[in-house]
mmCIF file of C-alpha atoms in Angstrom:
data_model
loop_
_atom_site.group_PDB
_atom_site.id
_atom_site.type_symbol
_atom_site.label_atom_id
_atom_site.label_comp_id
_atom_site.label_asym_id
_atom_site.label_seq_id
_atom_site.Cartn_x
_atom_site.Cartn_y
_atom_site.Cartn_z
ATOM 1 C CA UNK A 1 -11.923 -11.808 10.813
ATOM 2 C CA UNK A 2 -8.739 -10.855 8.987
ATOM 3 C CA UNK A 3 -9.046 -7.678 6.945
ATOM 4 C CA UNK A 4 -6.620 -5.677 4.830
ATOM 5 C CA UNK A 5 -7.853 -2.264 3.752
ATOM 6 C CA UNK A 6 -5.882 -0.153 1.291
ATOM 7 C CA UNK A 7 -6.190 3.586 0.850
ATOM 8 C CA UNK A 8 -4.326 6.474 -0.717
ATOM 9 C CA UNK A 9 -4.776 5.809 -4.407
ATOM 10 C CA UNK A 10 -5.402 8.832 -6.601
ATOM 11 C CA UNK A 11 -4.811 10.528 -9.934
ATOM 12 C CA UNK A 12 -1.347 12.085 -10.017
ATOM 13 C CA UNK A 13 0.803 13.720 -12.678
ATOM 14 C CA UNK A 14 4.000 12.087 -13.919
ATOM 15 C CA UNK A 15 6.840 12.822 -11.536
ATOM 16 C CA UNK A 16 4.474 13.118 -8.602
ATOM 17 C CA UNK A 17 4.250 11.148 -5.379
ATOM 18 C CA UNK A 18 1.667 9.133 -3.473
ATOM 19 C CA UNK A 19 1.653 7.171 -0.258
ATOM 20 C CA UNK A 20 -0.522 4.096 -0.059
ATOM 21 C CA UNK A 21 -1.609 2.655 3.273
ATOM 22 C CA UNK A 22 -2.735 -0.842 4.215
ATOM 23 C CA UNK A 23 -4.493 -1.223 7.560
ATOM 24 C CA UNK A 24 -4.376 -4.781 8.861
ATOM 25 C CA UNK A 25 -6.784 -6.189 11.429
ATOM 26 C CA UNK A 26 -7.900 -9.542 12.769
ATOM 27 C CA UNK A 27 -4.492 -11.094 13.359
ATOM 28 C CA UNK A 28 -3.348 -12.062 16.840
ATOM 29 C CA UNK A 29 0.157 -11.185 15.709
ATOM 30 C CA UNK A 30 1.090 -9.094 12.678
ATOM 31 C CA UNK A 31 1.716 -11.221 9.593
ATOM 32 C CA UNK A 32 5.342 -12.118 9.031
ATOM 33 C CA UNK A 33 5.255 -10.920 5.437
ATOM 34 C CA UNK A 34 3.493 -7.945 3.891
ATOM 35 C CA UNK A 35 3.568 -7.189 0.218
ATOM 36 C CA UNK A 36 2.352 -4.647 -2.286
ATOM 37 C CA UNK A 37 1.231 -5.813 -5.706
ATOM 38 C CA UNK A 38 -0.295 -4.141 -8.727
ATOM 39 C CA UNK A 39 -2.356 -5.129 -11.701
ATOM 40 C CA UNK A 40 -2.903 -3.054 -14.806
ATOM 41 C CA UNK A 41 -5.760 -3.800 -17.235
ATOM 42 C CA UNK A 42 -4.956 -6.800 -19.379
ATOM 43 C CA UNK A 43 -1.831 -7.653 -17.403
ATOM 44 C CA UNK A 44 -0.994 -10.161 -14.705
ATOM 45 C CA UNK A 45 -0.707 -9.133 -11.096
ATOM 46 C CA UNK A 46 2.919 -8.365 -10.249
ATOM 47 C CA UNK A 47 4.840 -7.898 -7.048
ATOM 48 C CA UNK A 48 6.096 -4.399 -6.298
ATOM 49 C CA UNK A 49 7.597 -4.569 -2.821
ATOM 50 C CA UNK A 50 7.586 -6.823 0.221
ATOM 51 C CA UNK A 51 8.885 -6.737 3.742
ATOM 52 C CA UNK A 52 9.175 -9.162 6.620
ATOM 53 C CA UNK A 53 8.737 -8.551 10.298
ATOM 54 C CA UNK A 54 12.509 -8.468 10.815
ATOM 55 C CA UNK A 55 12.806 -5.496 8.451
ATOM 56 C CA UNK A 56 14.005 -7.279 5.349
ATOM 57 C CA UNK A 57 12.722 -5.700 2.140
ATOM 58 C CA UNK A 58 12.665 -6.629 -1.513
ATOM 59 C CA UNK A 59 11.642 -4.528 -4.529
ATOM 60 C CA UNK A 60 10.811 -5.149 -8.129
ATOM 61 C CA UNK A 61 13.496 -3.757 -10.439
ATOM 62 C CA UNK A 62 10.944 -1.441 -12.040
ATOM 63 C CA UNK A 63 10.371 0.462 -8.777
ATOM 64 C CA UNK A 64 13.772 0.332 -7.071
ATOM 65 C CA UNK A 65 14.981 3.750 -5.906
ATOM 66 C CA UNK A 66 11.479 5.175 -6.421
ATOM 67 C CA UNK A 67 9.231 3.200 -4.069
ATOM 68 C CA UNK A 68 9.707 2.491 -0.368
ATOM 69 C CA UNK A 69 7.797 -0.044 1.708
ATOM 70 C CA UNK A 70 7.559 0.460 5.457
ATOM 71 C CA UNK A 71 5.498 -0.626 8.419
ATOM 72 C CA UNK A 72 4.192 1.043 11.569
ATOM 73 C CA UNK A 73 3.571 -1.829 13.963
ATOM 74 C CA UNK A 74 1.818 0.398 16.494
ATOM 75 C CA UNK A 75 -0.740 1.341 13.845
ATOM 76 C CA UNK A 76 -0.940 -2.106 12.202
ATOM 77 C CA UNK A 77 -0.311 -0.313 8.926
ATOM 78 C CA UNK A 78 1.991 -0.993 5.997
ATOM 79 C CA UNK A 79 2.867 1.849 3.647
ATOM 80 C CA UNK A 80 4.109 2.187 0.091
ATOM 81 C CA UNK A 81 5.713 5.541 -0.610
ATOM 82 C CA UNK A 82 5.818 6.075 -4.358
ATOM 83 C CA UNK A 83 7.966 8.840 -5.809
ATOM 84 C CA UNK A 84 8.828 9.857 -9.374
ATOM 85 C CA UNK A 85 5.685 8.184 -10.616
ATOM 86 C CA UNK A 86 5.453 7.218 -14.269
ATOM 87 C CA UNK A 87 2.438 6.507 -16.482
ATOM 88 C CA UNK A 88 3.448 2.840 -16.494
ATOM 89 C CA UNK A 89 2.863 2.760 -12.717
ATOM 90 C CA UNK A 90 -0.858 3.118 -13.396
ATOM 91 C CA UNK A 91 -2.627 0.107 -11.909
ATOM 92 C CA UNK A 92 -4.816 -1.186 -9.129
ATOM 93 C CA UNK A 93 -2.568 -1.632 -6.103
ATOM 94 C CA UNK A 94 -3.182 -4.376 -3.580
ATOM 95 C CA UNK A 95 -1.611 -5.223 -0.254
ATOM 96 C CA UNK A 96 -1.283 -8.810 0.836
ATOM 97 C CA UNK A 97 -0.202 -10.736 3.899
ATOM 98 C CA UNK A 98 1.192 -14.130 4.743
ATOM 99 C CA UNK A 99 2.082 -15.678 8.078
ATOM 100 C CA UNK A 100 4.382 -18.529 7.023
ATOM 101 C CA UNK A 101 7.906 -18.555 5.649
ATOM 102 C CA UNK A 102 8.435 -17.356 2.076
ATOM 103 C CA UNK A 103 11.902 -17.699 0.496
ATOM 104 C CA UNK A 104 13.312 -14.320 -0.443
ATOM 105 C CA UNK A 105 13.249 -15.138 -4.151
ATOM 106 C CA UNK A 106 9.507 -15.745 -3.948
ATOM 107 C CA UNK A 107 8.465 -12.798 -1.778
ATOM 108 C CA UNK A 108 7.179 -10.851 -4.797
ATOM 109 C CA UNK A 109 5.133 -13.786 -6.026
ATOM 110 C CA UNK A 110 1.376 -13.198 -5.692
ATOM 111 C CA UNK A 111 0.713 -16.920 -5.206
ATOM 112 C CA UNK A 112 2.714 -16.894 -1.951
ATOM 113 C CA UNK A 113 0.202 -14.681 -0.132
ATOM 114 C CA UNK A 114 -3.086 -15.833 1.316
ATOM 115 C CA UNK A 115 -4.772 -12.619 2.457
ATOM 116 C CA UNK A 116 -5.574 -9.696 0.181
ATOM 117 C CA UNK A 117 -7.127 -6.283 0.346
ATOM 118 C CA UNK A 118 -9.660 -4.928 -2.121
ATOM 119 C CA UNK A 119 -7.215 -2.623 -3.891
ATOM 120 C CA UNK A 120 -6.764 1.095 -4.451
ATOM 121 C CA UNK A 121 -6.446 2.719 -7.884
ATOM 122 C CA UNK A 122 -3.364 4.675 -8.848
ATOM 123 C CA UNK A 123 -3.490 6.610 -12.105
ATOM 124 C CA UNK A 124 -0.470 8.517 -13.382
ATOM 125 C CA UNK A 125 -1.418 10.869 -16.171
ATOM 126 C CA UNK A 126 -1.036 14.456 -17.259
#
């Protein structure tokens, strides 16, 4: 059974940092694409960052130069390092996976991913 389990969400002050983790299990081979998404109350789910197995990465403009997505293949874990956090980063964060080709311009689209974790809450507040 495929499972994605996020962890690392917390309450943090503005300007602080967090690292989210997504442990993936149940795949014979690691998914080709991994993505991080977020959803704030009353808003649509949006893509934050994505990477492919060849190391290609893409970021939403709102998080460029602040967030970094990475993967440890030996640990079957994808990370999202979040620095310089802002109150507007407050949301439930989800990781997602997909095994088939996704054009680069669609890699931050939630509809392109077929496996999802349960989410981890990030709250940025003083």
